[in-house]
């Protein structure tokens, strides 16, 4: 069982994603600490020094809490709610949201009464929706809507060529780099971003956001309700049928969709992506032995559907990797999930659908599971794509979305197959598993696999003999791969020179998906 | 819309009266909605021809959010009265108060407020037992409150409590419309209720006679008002309805009650004249804290500590009974630390495991209302199916607050699976305290796995501690091995770090048990072991620093009857120590240093060394950790207790120290470097690795370049 954040985290991080808002967490310190640490780490606010020794903050600027304990559960903690609100107000936030922990939601403290008594109705709201085991995406979405309802801005001066970015949050790995990259593409198309609700936009920016011409969706699950709210006030939604911008193909599709809807030219951003594709081609060509070791690698993906789908399609078509397990997390968009399922069926990997990550070459999922599986030799390469790591330890951005995301995935895979990622070097003890255990011709493959392993164990990478052994290994692996996936894989990986082929390959998938999507409608 | 809450003791007839009042109001042409707020969900039965309707909570449990519609939970009854039932759990299970909160939230979200209504009546369970049941009393819901009582004392007692609850939520706006006396035929009933009402500053709106018409109407599934409109009962009901109508129109006043205190209630019960009250309204939530100042600040919860301890058992599944976030927040923190240690090469093998080991029952809103029994049973069954033969259950706040009987659930599994070990650690989130409290609770349970019949073997020792960070590098572990092997000793079990079943079960194979670190938490662990095994621990904890090293080696020499070995080792170590001191003295001598700590433990190894190096330690300051209200430092030195940030700032100005050594990162002024005080390992050589770190810290810039930009 993978352990994922739920509605508590979704609600807290939605408010923390409003740059001048504050959360008052009505709950125990244990519910505070990780949110407090992560929020500060992924989005440090200017002027947050060390002067936070006041009660409720206790030395840390983010997510002040009431530190409920047994006595509070029995007698209620209305007094703390009121005092906490008044303490947080002293920091002059533009908005304060009181959020109950799962335990606190059971005792029913009257926060609305406390807000009223503290005369803070204008800046404070109680988010009363219970978040226990609710999908994190849904809670994030709902919280943004609640904030917009609370602000209730009026659309009085629509601004042409302006957009909001929806469905991006502080929980997304290296969200800041994503925001910068996506805003850059939009600027290249002549579009100005007014607000990214939940990704470091201020209260005033969110209030102004109703005057945008369009909303552009990054991750639909994070903003379905929000987009509808905006549509009700007159802001149109642009959503790519290729899912979230994960991998080159879906990022390009995302840009084309926006260009089509807004009447702008996609040429400049697409050219920039094209340059990145070329860089990858050159790199992979220059070190083709290692690049070829990615081909045929089995992989597991577990994520929200609109991320899992483009990632799976891209790994398959661009790198010729074989899906071993694909799981869409709770709260996934049904349409995205269905498209992904059909894609797997059509590619001959239908048995991978609905499985939690399994023993395989590479695992793409939330950080702790990916790293734990690598550590426990359940996979050779664990690639964190969300939540529990959130880019906390990265100086160089390693997001999942956009071109930077594509580069990150490629980087992890390349280092993984070479065993050159220093912090993971201890992890790559078993050989890379290239063949599903129940694949046709399995017995023969296993024999060859053992031979490969023996060669790899004796290799010395720094010697000429080592290089020869590597080549021998590569040859063996190639044979294996061809045997196992002759009928199942695309003829050529997408990072090949022939970009046209790649485009056609992906375009076929998108078109098919589009048809299905339309027919469903 | 005028909103009325009808309260009263359970079984007093609130639902019957509410339904009659609703019909009476509807007959006056008003649009009425009645919402039953009692888990037994029979409030609207008489409005629906004797049929019970689907409750909101059942609906929430069965229908996904996207498919919910308001018309599915509101039915139309007699005279067009709109009917809804909150519902709730079976008695003794779950949290009915949470159910009320959820039902109200659901109605709001489905748009109940948009339905045109003149009067909404909340028919609420007997007493204000928790925040959930108080919801209808809150200002945003109830414009007026009617209390139903009989002349029986317990009924009036409940009525008095309701008045207390009401006064808790009144913000200067009177809302008590009055009392409805639902007669039970008690002698002098009218008189006693009148006395009660008068003393509480209110009045009886109407006296409903005891009449068989109620039973007849109920048997037919209808109200008396509907079936017998000309009866006295119907007439009295209309009086109540008229009062409500007037209140809605602002034509009659309401009061803020003055609930009776205990002495006054005694007078009422004894039939005496009721003495004057204190004038102060006794608040129901008299124990509610007004400030966080009275709170023990815990930055973690006992459930986390219990989970961390239970995870040490290599072969166990650990089930977190609670919402998904609890497991995620705890396991992410734990795994991150473990992965960090593993990547550094500290952990030889990842014995604690992560993937798939920690599970969660994923309690959701329905579990908080109806109880989490089925959630826990499912998670345990899955762990069994996955082949685990040792299963630990750790409880979080949610099951603790709603009162899930986890002991009973686990007992059931024990009976069905006698060959499986089930360990229940009922931490209930932070109700049992913080991390270390939960860790100790779990250790107590795990210690029961020790087989006390095992015979000790010479040459083996156990190391006991809560945390083995002291041994977090190979060099530290090697230092320990050297110390032990000098006397021909080897480690049998590192309790609780080494959770392999064989080692825990064979714990008693060792000839003695040695404390790793001499601090309060570790001593608690040793107490647990001592209670289980009945044997006395080794008299000295593993040493840190030269003085402790000498003491420990002497003690071990005596223990193994090799005092000659001990003397030789002490002589050798002393020479080495003196040489190390002389090597480092040139850099450290005369340096002004402040040492401060708050996380517990004993820094005497550091203070001894700093003295030997000729430094000038100008302050040793300690501020208590959060675990106890006031902690005291374990030190031989003169320590300033309750050493605050302000005192530190004053010391910066006064002493202008070269170095601040602390276990919490603190800002320092220019010219003062900061060095982190952390666990350094065992023995005396580790101290000099730390001294080298201090020397470097002094020589390096006190402010890193990245701080400037």
XYZ file of C-alpha atoms in Angstrom, chain B residues 68-677:
610
model
C -25.755 13.771 -4.769
C -28.944 15.794 -5.156
C -30.947 17.726 -2.606
C -34.206 16.046 -3.636
C -32.776 12.700 -2.587
C -32.576 13.743 1.059
C -35.585 16.021 1.431
C -39.039 14.500 1.162
C -42.381 16.235 1.272
C -44.768 15.212 4.038
C -48.071 16.261 5.548
C -49.231 19.735 4.587
C -46.185 20.089 2.359
C -43.738 20.028 5.261
C -40.251 19.322 3.902
C -38.620 16.521 5.840
C -34.974 15.551 6.349
C -33.278 13.202 8.781
C -29.616 13.562 9.696
C -29.311 10.003 10.965
C -26.300 8.681 12.776
C -24.488 5.643 14.063
C -25.710 2.828 16.237
C -25.521 3.587 19.973
C -22.014 3.164 21.322
C -20.337 3.374 17.948
C -18.804 6.256 16.084
C -19.526 9.898 16.708
C -23.096 11.111 16.407
C -21.999 14.700 16.921
C -19.752 14.511 13.891
C -22.760 13.106 12.071
C -24.770 16.236 12.780
C -21.915 18.397 11.517
C -21.696 16.354 8.344
C -25.432 16.348 7.767
C -25.629 20.126 8.100
C -22.645 20.579 5.837
C -24.191 18.263 3.258
C -27.497 20.111 3.295
C -25.681 23.400 2.852
C -23.574 22.086 -0.014
C -26.588 20.566 -1.772
C -28.342 23.918 -1.662
C -30.935 23.441 1.098
C -30.555 27.108 1.950
C -31.821 28.013 -1.494
C -35.166 26.270 -0.966
C -37.844 28.756 -0.115
C -38.717 28.155 3.525
C -40.426 30.279 6.173
C -39.580 28.176 9.202
C -36.973 25.496 9.618
C -37.278 23.312 12.700
C -34.328 21.332 14.059
C -35.426 18.461 16.273
C -32.306 17.719 18.281
C -31.238 14.789 20.440
C -31.797 15.141 24.174
C -28.779 16.831 25.645
C -25.945 19.002 24.369
C -23.338 16.299 24.779
C -20.716 17.592 22.368
C -19.941 20.239 19.826
C -21.800 18.410 17.095
C -25.108 18.476 18.906
C -24.568 22.121 19.715
C -24.486 23.072 16.051
C -28.191 23.960 15.873
C -27.680 26.205 18.889
C -25.133 28.309 17.117
C -26.071 31.738 16.006
C -25.915 31.011 12.328
C -28.509 28.270 12.695
C -31.034 28.858 15.451
C -32.885 32.130 15.730
C -34.912 30.689 18.576
C -34.861 27.716 20.893
C -37.735 25.859 22.491
C -37.027 23.413 25.289
C -39.371 20.520 25.933
C -39.532 19.128 29.446
C -41.790 17.271 31.828
C -41.970 17.693 35.593
C -39.508 14.832 36.147
C -36.269 15.992 37.661
C -33.968 14.450 35.070
C -35.934 16.093 32.312
C -35.528 19.487 33.940
C -31.872 18.732 34.605
C -31.390 18.153 30.885
C -33.342 21.328 30.129
C -31.034 23.234 32.448
C -27.976 21.842 30.650
C -29.423 22.903 27.327
C -29.775 26.414 28.713
C -26.104 26.295 29.659
C -25.199 25.257 26.152
C -27.383 28.037 24.796
C -25.698 30.642 26.957
C -22.336 29.432 25.635
C -23.346 30.369 22.131
C -25.362 33.496 22.789
C -23.480 36.592 21.800
C -25.779 39.033 23.551
C -28.811 38.018 21.493
C -31.649 36.425 23.534
C -32.891 33.285 21.816
C -34.872 31.209 24.310
C -38.494 31.334 23.285
C -39.629 29.345 26.282
C -40.453 25.916 27.651
C -43.071 23.503 26.414
C -44.311 21.310 29.248
C -45.087 17.884 27.895
C -47.012 16.419 30.816
C -46.212 12.988 32.149
C -48.847 13.044 34.818
C -46.390 13.657 37.637
C -47.959 15.155 40.735
C -47.536 18.942 40.911
C -45.900 18.861 37.514
C -47.126 22.198 36.323
C -46.083 23.899 39.543
C -42.546 22.493 39.614
C -41.864 23.308 35.971
C -43.210 26.784 36.524
C -40.792 27.256 39.428
C -37.954 26.003 37.276
C -38.891 28.266 34.366
C -39.229 31.275 36.601
C -35.866 30.648 38.277
C -34.246 30.286 34.862
C -35.743 33.534 33.673
C -38.171 32.067 31.172
C -41.754 30.820 31.013
C -43.924 27.928 29.899
C -45.301 28.621 26.456
C -47.835 25.827 26.561
C -48.696 22.802 28.631
C -49.429 19.766 26.508
C -51.714 17.365 28.351
C -51.013 13.668 28.590
C -53.502 12.235 26.153
C -54.109 8.896 24.456
C -54.644 10.793 21.210
C -50.883 10.821 20.816
C -50.673 7.056 20.908
C -53.608 6.680 18.523
C -52.170 9.145 16.035
C -48.723 7.607 16.277
C -50.129 4.156 15.625
C -51.635 5.524 12.413
C -48.445 7.332 11.487
C -49.832 10.837 11.712
C -49.968 13.842 14.018
C -52.724 14.752 16.444
C -52.868 18.209 14.865
C -53.753 16.582 11.598
C -56.151 13.910 12.848
C -57.751 15.710 15.765
C -57.592 19.398 14.975
C -60.277 20.249 17.509
C -58.642 18.513 20.448
C -57.070 20.287 23.413
C -53.715 18.915 22.319
C -54.057 20.513 18.898
C -55.153 23.746 20.470
C -52.048 23.853 22.708
C -49.842 23.017 19.753
C -51.322 25.944 17.894
C -50.390 28.182 20.835
C -46.779 27.114 20.388
C -47.014 27.648 16.638
C -48.484 31.067 17.144
C -45.644 32.012 19.473
C -43.173 30.929 16.823
C -44.981 32.936 14.205
C -44.893 36.002 16.433
C -41.206 35.532 17.199
C -40.558 35.351 13.474
C -42.497 38.565 13.014
C -40.674 40.205 15.884
C -43.886 40.507 17.846
C -42.738 38.705 20.948
C -39.545 38.747 22.906
C -37.076 36.014 23.758
C -34.749 35.727 26.741
C -31.243 34.752 27.601
C -31.796 32.130 30.283
C -30.076 32.058 33.648
C -29.473 28.330 34.101
C -29.683 27.066 37.662
C -26.521 26.188 39.537
C -26.166 22.917 41.461
C -27.531 24.362 44.703
C -30.536 25.784 42.944
C -31.202 22.454 41.250
C -31.058 20.793 44.671
C -33.675 23.242 45.952
C -35.844 22.480 42.946
C -35.547 18.738 43.477
C -36.285 19.035 47.191
C -39.331 21.193 46.610
C -37.728 24.053 48.537
C -37.829 27.656 47.587
C -35.114 28.165 45.025
C -32.386 30.325 46.451
C -31.104 33.267 44.401
C -28.436 32.320 41.896
C -24.959 33.729 41.720
C -25.962 35.775 38.724
C -23.170 34.215 36.724
C -24.041 31.829 33.981
C -22.281 28.514 34.623
C -20.719 27.555 31.315
C -20.987 24.003 30.093
C -17.454 24.016 28.712
C -15.912 25.332 31.901
C -12.729 23.382 31.185
C -12.258 24.861 27.737
C -8.915 26.579 27.576
C -8.919 30.250 26.845
C -5.317 30.259 25.799
C -2.635 28.057 24.340
C -0.438 29.046 27.271
C -1.900 26.156 29.290
C -1.074 23.616 26.588
C 1.818 21.194 26.513
C 3.318 21.919 23.126
C 3.953 18.626 21.371
C 5.456 18.797 17.924
C 4.775 15.144 17.247
C 2.246 12.599 18.375
C 2.456 9.348 20.271
C 1.072 7.459 17.283
C 4.150 8.429 15.294
C 6.465 7.194 18.022
C 4.536 3.943 18.280
C 4.654 3.470 14.534
C 8.393 4.130 14.434
C 8.974 1.605 17.198
C 6.662 -0.997 15.710
C 8.406 -0.640 12.345
C 11.602 -1.862 14.000
C 10.024 -5.304 14.050
C 11.375 -6.684 10.820
C 8.580 -9.139 10.195
C 5.619 -7.032 11.225
C 2.973 -5.146 9.296
C 2.114 -1.880 10.977
C -1.435 -0.670 10.565
C -2.210 2.955 11.251
C -5.856 3.124 12.253
C -6.809 6.576 11.123
C -7.090 8.825 8.098
C -4.687 8.621 5.203
C -2.917 11.822 6.173
C -1.755 10.381 9.501
C 0.045 7.477 7.862
C 1.413 9.672 5.105
C 2.766 12.370 7.392
C 4.339 9.882 9.778
C 5.727 7.444 7.249
C 7.118 10.118 4.974
C 9.081 11.592 7.841
C 10.301 8.193 9.029
C 11.185 6.883 5.599
C 12.998 10.043 4.668
C 15.231 9.630 7.683
C 15.790 5.941 6.956
C 16.554 6.485 3.307
C 19.000 9.205 4.281
C 20.802 6.864 6.653
C 20.798 4.075 4.134
C 22.161 6.255 1.360
C 24.966 7.376 3.647
C 25.839 3.761 4.177
C 24.813 3.857 7.799
C 22.317 1.056 7.594
C 23.896 -2.137 6.408
C 20.596 -3.525 5.315
C 17.292 -1.856 5.281
C 15.906 -4.057 7.993
C 13.131 -1.744 9.019
C 11.577 -1.868 5.570
C 9.155 0.640 4.229
C 7.334 -0.362 1.105
C 4.145 -2.180 1.904
C 4.991 -2.556 5.557
C 3.070 0.412 6.874
C -0.592 0.348 6.048
C -3.473 2.613 6.813
C -7.154 1.999 7.418
C -7.922 5.258 5.584
C -10.700 6.286 7.926
C -12.923 8.810 6.254
C -15.916 10.880 7.158
C -18.234 7.879 7.258
C -15.878 6.095 9.644
C -15.856 9.107 11.918
C -19.633 8.892 12.163
C -20.358 5.183 12.025
C -17.152 3.947 13.596
C -14.003 2.515 12.085
C -14.483 -1.125 12.999
C -14.955 -2.387 9.456
C -12.000 -0.303 8.270
C -9.678 -1.849 10.823
C -10.973 -5.361 10.250
C -10.367 -5.003 6.526
C -6.812 -3.740 6.987
C -5.934 -6.530 9.409
C -7.435 -9.149 7.101
C -5.403 -7.807 4.175
C -2.203 -7.921 6.210
C -2.955 -11.544 7.100
C -3.658 -12.344 3.449
C -0.316 -10.776 2.554
C 1.375 -13.305 4.773
C 2.240 -11.260 7.836
C 2.364 -13.232 11.058
C 3.011 -10.253 13.254
C 0.667 -7.281 13.023
C 0.843 -4.090 15.027
C -2.087 -1.690 15.188
C -1.461 1.940 16.114
C -4.454 4.166 16.763
C -4.723 7.855 15.860
C -6.926 10.678 17.157
C -10.012 9.747 15.142
C -10.657 6.278 16.576
C -9.615 7.604 19.964
C -12.187 10.364 19.934
C -15.061 8.348 18.522
C -14.233 5.448 20.818
C -13.564 2.587 18.408
C -13.199 -0.547 20.492
C -9.940 -1.652 18.906
C -9.137 -3.983 21.784
C -12.282 -5.954 21.038
C -11.525 -6.036 17.316
C -7.968 -7.243 17.887
C -9.175 -9.788 20.450
C -11.476 -11.232 17.801
C -8.558 -11.708 15.423
C -6.421 -13.225 18.169
C -9.077 -15.848 18.730
C -9.413 -16.587 15.021
C -5.685 -16.613 14.322
C -3.900 -17.938 17.412
C -0.631 -18.383 15.515
C -0.434 -14.723 14.568
C 0.950 -12.115 16.954
C -1.264 -9.040 17.230
C 0.065 -5.988 19.014
C -2.294 -3.132 19.800
C -0.756 0.220 20.702
C -3.658 2.517 21.590
C -1.879 5.838 21.359
C -4.950 7.630 19.945
C -2.834 10.165 18.100
C -1.476 12.677 20.575
C -3.942 11.747 23.300
C -1.285 9.462 24.776
C 1.352 12.165 24.391
C 4.133 12.819 21.938
C 6.608 10.722 19.955
C 8.637 9.388 22.849
C 5.517 8.448 24.829
C 4.248 6.388 21.915
C 7.654 4.870 21.339
C 7.794 3.691 24.930
C 4.242 2.331 24.748
C 5.184 0.289 21.705
C 8.429 -0.869 23.269
C 6.492 -2.134 26.269
C 4.349 -4.251 23.951
C 7.289 -5.455 21.878
C 9.216 -6.411 25.014
C 6.537 -9.021 25.642
C 8.029 -10.934 22.707
C 11.209 -11.507 24.731
C 11.474 -15.123 25.790
C 12.559 -14.911 29.432
C 13.251 -18.648 29.638
C 16.314 -18.326 27.398
C 19.571 -18.943 29.275
C 22.264 -16.242 29.182
C 25.508 -17.036 27.417
C 28.848 -15.485 28.319
C 30.369 -13.086 25.826
C 27.083 -11.564 24.653
C 25.610 -8.201 25.622
C 22.513 -6.233 24.634
C 22.476 -2.535 23.880
C 19.265 -0.728 24.850
C 18.058 2.654 23.583
C 15.245 4.454 21.833
C 17.457 5.849 19.129
C 20.634 4.460 17.701
C 21.720 7.662 16.010
C 24.761 7.497 18.276
C 26.014 4.722 16.053
C 25.108 6.333 12.782
C 28.459 5.864 11.080
C 30.648 2.868 10.567
C 33.423 4.500 12.546
C 31.172 4.863 15.585
C 29.964 1.307 15.284
C 33.569 0.209 14.943
C 34.518 2.101 18.093
C 31.798 0.252 19.980
C 32.951 -3.092 18.616
C 36.493 -2.329 19.723
C 35.385 -1.454 23.224
C 33.426 -4.656 23.559
C 35.859 -6.950 21.824
C 38.624 -5.822 24.190
C 36.752 -7.876 26.778
C 35.722 -10.646 24.405
C 32.165 -9.366 24.127
C 29.793 -9.240 21.161
C 26.382 -7.650 20.688
C 23.420 -9.988 20.919
C 20.555 -7.547 20.311
C 20.238 -3.809 19.829
C 16.847 -3.303 21.403
C 14.799 -1.693 19.790
C 16.910 -0.977 16.745
C 17.381 -4.586 15.793
C 13.916 -5.986 15.343
C 14.633 -9.385 13.890
C 12.326 -11.875 15.586
C 15.161 -14.187 16.634
C 17.141 -11.431 18.303
C 14.195 -10.008 20.208
C 12.980 -13.429 21.318
C 16.517 -14.423 22.343
C 17.193 -11.163 24.092
C 17.973 -13.021 27.333
C 20.855 -14.839 25.664
C 23.033 -11.858 26.560
C 24.697 -11.793 29.939
C 23.953 -8.118 30.538
C 22.047 -5.162 29.126
C 23.872 -1.890 28.515
C 22.264 1.489 28.096
C 23.418 3.191 24.901
C 22.794 6.746 26.052
C 22.156 7.963 29.551
C 19.052 10.043 29.019
C 15.491 9.880 30.255
C 14.009 8.180 27.215
C 16.686 5.515 27.110
C 16.309 4.904 30.839
C 12.585 4.383 30.302
C 13.452 1.783 27.704
C 15.772 0.067 30.104
C 13.040 0.075 32.746
C 10.786 -1.731 30.289
C 13.441 -4.351 29.640
C 14.141 -4.709 33.338
C 10.476 -5.203 34.129
C 10.243 -7.879 31.465
C 13.447 -9.793 32.194
C 13.704 -9.161 35.913
C 17.453 -8.649 35.695
C 19.523 -5.621 36.572
C 21.136 -3.612 33.796
C 24.843 -2.965 33.447
C 25.677 -0.120 35.864
C 27.061 2.359 33.324
C 25.778 3.566 29.972
C 28.115 3.422 26.990
C 30.596 6.225 27.486
C 30.946 9.458 25.572
C 34.096 11.388 26.389
C 37.190 10.393 28.253
C 35.939 10.523 31.859
C 32.945 8.309 31.144
C 35.195 6.018 29.158
C 37.441 5.410 32.137
C 34.445 4.726 34.373
C 32.886 2.346 31.898
C 36.053 0.381 31.192
C 36.615 -0.047 34.934
C 33.071 -1.289 35.419
C 33.314 -3.697 32.514
C 36.647 -4.992 33.790
C 34.983 -5.844 37.057
C 31.983 -7.382 35.369
C 34.034 -9.824 33.317
C 36.652 -10.299 36.027
C 39.409 -8.812 33.882
C 40.424 -5.728 35.829
C 43.941 -6.132 34.509
C 42.688 -5.600 30.972
C 40.751 -2.566 32.111
C 43.771 -0.989 33.801
C 45.924 -1.481 30.731
C 43.294 -0.001 28.439
C 42.797 3.028 30.684
C 46.533 3.665 30.743
C 46.760 3.448 26.977
C 43.690 5.612 26.406
C 44.914 8.286 28.789
C 48.125 8.742 26.828
C 46.224 9.006 23.589
C 43.723 11.408 25.086
C 46.437 13.720 26.450
C 48.130 13.743 23.066
C 44.871 14.684 21.368
C 44.257 17.476 23.858
C 47.697 18.934 23.253
C 47.191 18.710 19.520
C 43.985 20.730 19.597
C 44.729 23.123 22.449
C 46.482 25.759 20.292
C 43.329 26.501 18.341
C 40.837 26.204 21.167
C 42.589 27.681 24.186
C 41.064 30.916 25.468
C 38.093 30.821 23.091
C 34.910 32.184 24.641
C 32.114 29.693 24.194
C 28.419 29.494 25.074
C 26.892 26.026 25.245
C 23.124 25.758 25.144
C 20.743 22.853 24.647
C 17.102 21.940 25.091
C 16.548 18.507 23.626
C 17.635 16.653 26.726
C 20.740 14.548 27.193
C 23.941 15.266 29.004
C 26.627 17.489 27.422
C 29.235 16.858 30.119
C 31.505 15.059 27.632
C 31.697 18.330 25.719
C 32.159 20.539 28.765
C 34.886 18.231 30.107
C 36.711 18.382 26.807
C 36.344 22.128 26.433
C 37.799 22.513 29.932
C 40.695 20.248 29.074
C 41.325 22.278 25.926
C 41.552 25.478 27.974
C 38.518 27.207 26.462
C 36.543 29.818 28.369
C 32.986 28.499 28.637
C 31.134 31.648 29.638
C 27.642 30.153 29.824
C 25.995 26.769 29.939
C 22.304 27.326 29.320
C 19.437 24.860 29.273
C 15.801 25.367 28.353
C 13.366 22.583 29.036
C 12.131 20.430 26.184
C 8.460 20.168 25.506
C 7.979 16.729 26.913
C 7.522 17.692 30.531
C 6.265 20.965 31.857
C 9.690 21.659 33.316
C 12.735 19.573 32.554
C 15.995 19.633 34.416
C 19.416 19.262 32.861
C 21.480 16.144 33.419
C 24.859 17.719 34.140
C 27.610 17.992 36.707
C 28.187 21.592 35.680
C 26.647 24.835 36.831
C 23.837 25.231 34.346
C 21.573 28.235 33.832
C 18.085 26.770 33.592
C 15.220 28.267 31.554
C 17.788 29.914 29.348
C 15.744 32.024 26.931
C 16.480 33.604 23.561
C 16.551 37.003 25.224
C 19.124 35.818 27.768
C 21.216 34.488 24.906
C 21.070 37.832 23.144
C 22.225 39.574 26.309
C 25.088 37.108 26.619
C 26.124 37.824 23.029
C 26.469 41.481 23.929
C 28.100 40.859 27.268
C 30.619 38.152 26.397
C 31.074 38.540 22.629
C 31.751 34.802 22.354
C 33.742 33.181 19.566
C 31.423 30.242 19.396
C 27.858 29.248 20.208
C 27.327 25.512 20.505
C 23.698 24.448 20.526
C 21.341 21.638 19.561
C 18.912 24.102 17.951
C 20.118 26.347 15.151
C 20.135 29.946 16.347
C 21.194 33.167 14.668
C 24.469 34.563 15.904
C 25.947 38.061 15.713
C 28.960 38.788 13.484
C 32.080 37.319 14.994
C 30.270 34.454 16.696
C 30.220 31.160 14.870
C 27.530 28.564 15.419
C 28.270 24.867 15.829
C 25.634 22.174 15.982
C 25.590 19.989 19.072
